[in-house]
CSV table of C-alpha atoms in Angstrom, one decimal:
chain,number,residue,atom,x,y,z
X,14,MET,CA,122.5,115.1,33.6
X,15,LEU,CA,122.1,112.8,36.9
X,16,SER,CA,118.5,113.1,38.1
X,17,PHE,CA,118.1,114.6,42.1
X,18,THR,CA,116.8,111.6,43.5
X,19,TYR,CA,119.6,109.3,41.8
X,20,PHE,CA,122.7,111.5,43.3
X,21,SER,CA,120.4,112.1,46.7
X,22,SER,CA,120.3,108.1,46.8
X,23,PHE,CA,124.1,107.6,46.0
X,24,LEU,CA,125.2,109.9,49.0
X,25,ILE,CA,122.4,108.2,51.1
X,26,SER,CA,123.7,105.1,50.5
X,27,VAL,CA,127.3,105.5,50.9
X,28,SER,CA,126.5,107.3,53.9
X,29,VAL,CA,124.0,105.2,56.0
X,30,LEU,CA,126.1,102.3,57.1
X,31,ALA,CA,129.2,104.4,57.4
X,32,PHE,CA,127.4,106.4,60.3
X,33,LEU,CA,125.3,104.4,62.1
X,34,PRO,CA,126.9,103.8,65.6
X,35,SER,CA,128.2,100.0,66.6
X,36,SER,CA,125.1,99.4,68.7
X,37,VAL,CA,122.7,99.9,65.7
X,38,ARG,CA,125.0,98.1,63.4
X,39,ALA,CA,125.3,95.2,66.0
X,40,GLN,CA,121.4,95.0,66.3
X,41,SER,CA,120.2,91.7,64.9
X,42,VAL,CA,117.4,90.6,63.3
X,43,GLY,CA,114.3,90.0,66.0
X,44,ASP,CA,115.3,92.2,68.8
X,45,THR,CA,112.8,94.1,70.4
X,46,VAL,CA,113.8,98.0,70.8
X,47,CYS,CA,111.5,101.3,71.8
X,48,VAL,CA,112.3,104.1,69.4
X,49,GLU,CA,110.5,107.6,69.7
X,50,GLY,CA,110.6,110.3,67.3
X,51,TYR,CA,109.3,112.5,64.2
X,52,VAL,CA,107.7,110.4,61.6
X,53,MET,CA,108.9,111.3,58.2
X,54,ASP,CA,107.8,109.9,54.6
X,55,TYR,CA,110.6,109.1,52.5
X,56,PHE,CA,109.8,111.5,49.6
X,57,CYS,CA,109.9,114.4,51.7
X,58,ILE,CA,113.4,112.7,52.5
X,59,ASP,CA,114.6,112.1,49.0
X,60,TYR,CA,113.0,115.8,47.8
X,61,VAL,CA,115.3,117.3,50.4
X,62,TYR,CA,112.4,120.3,51.3
X,63,LEU,CA,109.3,119.6,52.5
X,64,LEU,CA,107.0,119.2,50.1
X,65,ASP,CA,103.9,121.6,51.7
X,66,ASN,CA,106.4,123.6,53.3
X,67,PRO,CA,109.4,124.0,50.7
X,68,ARG,CA,110.9,127.0,52.4
X,69,TYR,CA,112.2,124.6,55.0
X,70,LYS,CA,114.6,121.4,54.8
X,71,THR,CA,113.2,118.0,55.7
X,72,LEU,CA,115.9,116.7,58.0
X,73,GLU,CA,116.5,120.2,59.7
X,74,HIS,CA,112.4,121.1,60.2
X,75,PRO,CA,111.0,117.8,60.5
X,76,ASP,CA,108.3,120.0,63.3
X,77,LYS,CA,106.9,122.4,60.4
X,78,HIS,CA,105.7,118.9,58.1
X,79,THR,CA,102.0,118.8,58.2
X,80,VAL,CA,99.8,115.6,59.2
X,81,HIS,CA,98.2,116.6,55.9
X,82,CYS,CA,101.5,116.2,53.8
X,83,LEU,CA,102.0,112.8,55.6
X,84,VAL,CA,98.8,111.4,55.2
X,85,ASP,CA,96.9,112.9,52.2
X,86,PRO,CA,99.0,112.5,49.2
X,87,GLY,CA,99.9,109.8,47.6
X,88,ILE,CA,103.1,110.6,46.2
X,89,CYS,CA,104.2,111.0,50.2
X,90,ASN,CA,101.8,107.9,52.1
X,91,GLY,CA,102.9,106.1,49.1
X,92,SER,CA,106.5,106.0,50.2
X,93,PRO,CA,108.2,104.5,53.1
X,94,PHE,CA,108.0,105.7,56.5
X,95,GLU,CA,110.7,106.7,59.0
X,96,ILE,CA,111.3,107.2,61.9
X,97,LEU,CA,113.9,110.2,62.6
X,98,THR,CA,116.4,110.7,65.3
X,99,ASP,CA,117.2,114.0,66.8
X,100,PRO,CA,120.3,115.2,66.1
X,101,PRO,CA,122.9,115.7,68.6
X,102,GLU,CA,123.2,118.9,71.4
X,103,GLY,CA,124.1,121.6,69.3
X,104,GLU,CA,123.3,120.4,65.8
X,105,ILE,CA,120.0,120.9,63.7
X,106,VAL,CA,120.0,118.2,61.4
X,107,TYR,CA,117.7,114.8,62.4
X,108,GLY,CA,118.4,111.1,61.4
X,109,ARG,CA,117.2,108.8,59.2
X,110,GLY,CA,117.1,106.0,62.1
X,111,TRP,CA,114.6,103.4,61.4
X,112,ARG,CA,111.9,102.5,58.5
X,113,LEU,CA,108.9,101.0,59.1
X,114,ASN,CA,107.5,97.8,57.4
X,115,GLU,CA,104.3,98.4,55.4
X,116,SER,CA,102.1,96.6,58.1
X,117,SER,CA,103.5,99.2,60.3
X,118,LYS,CA,103.2,102.0,58.5
X,119,GLN,CA,99.4,101.5,57.7
X,120,THR,CA,99.3,101.4,61.5
X,121,VAL,CA,101.3,105.0,62.1
X,122,LEU,CA,98.9,106.1,59.0
X,123,GLU,CA,95.8,105.3,60.9
X,124,LEU,CA,97.3,106.8,64.1
X,125,ALA,CA,98.2,109.8,62.2
X,126,ARG,CA,94.6,110.7,60.9
X,127,THR,CA,93.6,109.7,64.4
X,128,VAL,CA,95.4,113.1,65.8
X,129,GLY,CA,95.7,114.8,62.7
X,130,ASP,CA,93.3,118.2,62.4
X,131,ASN,CA,90.4,117.3,60.1
X,132,GLY,CA,90.0,120.9,59.0
X,133,ASP,CA,93.6,121.1,57.4
X,134,CYS,CA,93.7,116.9,56.8
X,135,TYR,CA,90.9,115.7,54.5
X,136,THR,CA,91.5,112.1,55.3
X,137,CYS,CA,91.8,112.4,59.0
X,138,TYR,CA,89.6,111.7,61.5
X,139,GLU,CA,87.3,114.3,63.5
X,140,THR,CA,89.1,113.2,66.8
X,141,GLY,CA,92.5,115.0,66.8
X,142,THR,CA,94.0,118.5,66.8
X,143,LEU,CA,97.3,118.4,65.2
X,144,GLY,CA,98.4,120.2,62.5
X,145,ASN,CA,102.3,119.3,62.1
X,146,GLY,CA,105.2,117.8,63.6
X,147,PHE,CA,103.8,114.0,64.3
X,148,ARG,CA,106.1,111.9,66.8
X,149,ALA,CA,105.3,108.6,68.2
X,150,ALA,CA,106.9,106.0,70.3
X,151,MET,CA,106.8,102.2,69.5
X,152,THR,CA,108.0,99.1,70.7
X,153,ALA,CA,108.9,97.0,67.6
X,154,GLU,CA,110.9,94.1,66.5
X,155,VAL,CA,113.9,94.3,64.3
X,156,VAL,CA,113.2,92.5,60.9
X,157,ALA,CA,116.3,93.8,58.8
X,158,LEU,CA,119.1,95.5,59.1
X,159,PRO,CA,120.4,98.5,57.6
X,160,ASP,CA,121.3,97.9,53.4
X,161,GLY,CA,122.5,100.2,51.3
X,162,ASP,CA,120.5,103.6,51.6
X,163,VAL,CA,117.5,101.6,53.8
X,164,PRO,CA,117.8,102.0,57.5
X,165,PRO,CA,117.0,99.1,60.1
X,166,VAL,CA,113.9,97.7,59.4
X,167,LEU,CA,111.0,98.0,62.2
X,168,ASP,CA,107.9,95.8,62.8
X,169,ILE,CA,105.5,97.7,65.4
X,170,LEU,CA,104.5,95.6,68.5
X,171,GLU,CA,102.6,99.0,70.1
X,172,VAL,CA,102.8,102.1,69.1
X,173,GLN,CA,101.4,105.9,70.5
X,174,ASP,CA,101.7,109.2,69.6
X,175,THR,CA,104.4,111.3,71.6
X,176,SER,CA,103.7,114.7,69.5
X,177,THR,CA,102.3,117.1,72.6
X,178,MET,CA,104.6,115.0,74.9
X,179,ASP,CA,106.7,117.8,77.2
X,180,ASP,CA,109.5,115.8,76.8
X,181,PRO,CA,109.0,112.6,74.3
X,182,LYS,CA,112.0,111.8,74.9
X,183,THR,CA,111.0,110.2,78.2
X,184,ALA,CA,108.3,108.4,76.1
X,185,CYS,CA,110.0,104.7,76.0
X,186,ARG,CA,110.4,105.0,79.7
X,187,SER,CA,107.2,106.4,80.5
X,188,LEU,CA,105.1,104.4,77.9
X,189,PHE,CA,106.3,101.2,77.7
X,190,ALA,CA,108.9,100.8,80.8
X,191,MET,CA,112.0,100.7,78.2
X,192,ASP,CA,115.0,102.7,77.4
X,193,GLU,CA,115.1,104.2,74.1
X,194,PHE,CA,117.6,102.0,71.6
X,195,GLY,CA,120.8,104.2,70.2
X,196,VAL,CA,120.4,106.9,68.3
X,197,ALA,CA,121.9,107.2,64.5
X,198,PRO,CA,123.4,110.2,63.9
X,199,ALA,CA,122.1,112.6,61.1
X,200,LEU,CA,123.1,112.0,57.8
X,201,THR,CA,124.6,115.5,56.5
X,202,THR,CA,125.9,115.1,53.1
X,203,GLU,CA,123.0,116.3,50.9
X,204,PRO,CA,122.5,117.5,47.4
X,205,SER,CA,123.3,121.2,46.5
X,206,SER,CA,120.2,122.0,44.3
X,207,PRO,CA,117.0,120.7,45.8
X,208,PRO,CA,113.9,120.3,43.7
X,209,SER,CA,111.5,123.0,42.8
X,210,ALA,CA,107.7,122.0,45.2
X,211,SER,CA,106.0,123.4,42.2
X,212,PHE,CA,103.8,120.2,41.5
X,213,TYR,CA,101.4,118.2,44.0
X,214,PRO,CA,100.5,114.6,42.3
X,215,SER,CA,97.5,112.8,43.9
X,216,THR,CA,99.6,109.7,43.4
X,217,ALA,CA,103.4,108.3,43.5
X,218,PRO,CA,105.5,108.8,40.2
X,219,THR,CA,107.3,106.2,38.7
X,220,GLU,CA,110.5,108.4,38.9
X,221,TYR,CA,111.4,111.6,40.5
X,222,PRO,CA,111.8,115.2,38.6
X,223,THR,CA,115.5,116.2,37.4
X,224,VAL,CA,116.2,119.5,39.3
X,225,SER,CA,118.3,122.5,38.9
X,226,SER,CA,117.8,124.7,41.4
X,227,ALA,CA,116.0,125.1,45.4
X,228,PRO,CA,112.5,126.2,45.8
X,229,ALA,CA,112.2,130.1,45.4
X,230,GLY,CA,112.4,131.1,49.1
X,231,ALA,CA,113.6,128.2,50.5
X,232,GLU,CA,116.9,127.6,53.1
X,233,GLU,CA,119.8,127.2,52.1
């Protein structure tokens, strides 16, 4: 039996390049872009359902993703971070727009811990009140183009929290005087049998679980 991760990675791999718009495919290494969106760890993306709120599918409800889940468990903060693109009007599935390189991920981790609610997030500082739905806008340099199941990779130049902005999609213009770069459409293909979220390890595993059914009470 194929593992869930192998199956989902195969589907994502054949989809990423095919569904990226020509503006993203034509982007060159070294270009500077401004992007904005929910910050999501790759473990929760690959897991299909939010690890800390398994009733909800990750790419349909990133607003339900807690700062705690993003920054506390090693299985999540040890995986790559991606910036999701908002779905087109009338649709509900977010896209995997961009991936952050390691130094940029650490920068965003610090920002999330600064704005996150220390009462819910045990590695957050005593400076924030955000419980879930962490978003950020950033200017960044493109350091790698899409490769298999990996979206374009960014190295952050500047970043700001946009989680509580009335209209975060205006952030690139209002914060950085730049237009937001082209949106990558959402991946709509996903496994039919998401995994159970019954475990909560403190460190990232070397292999993800084989699955046979969706979490109890999860959205279909």
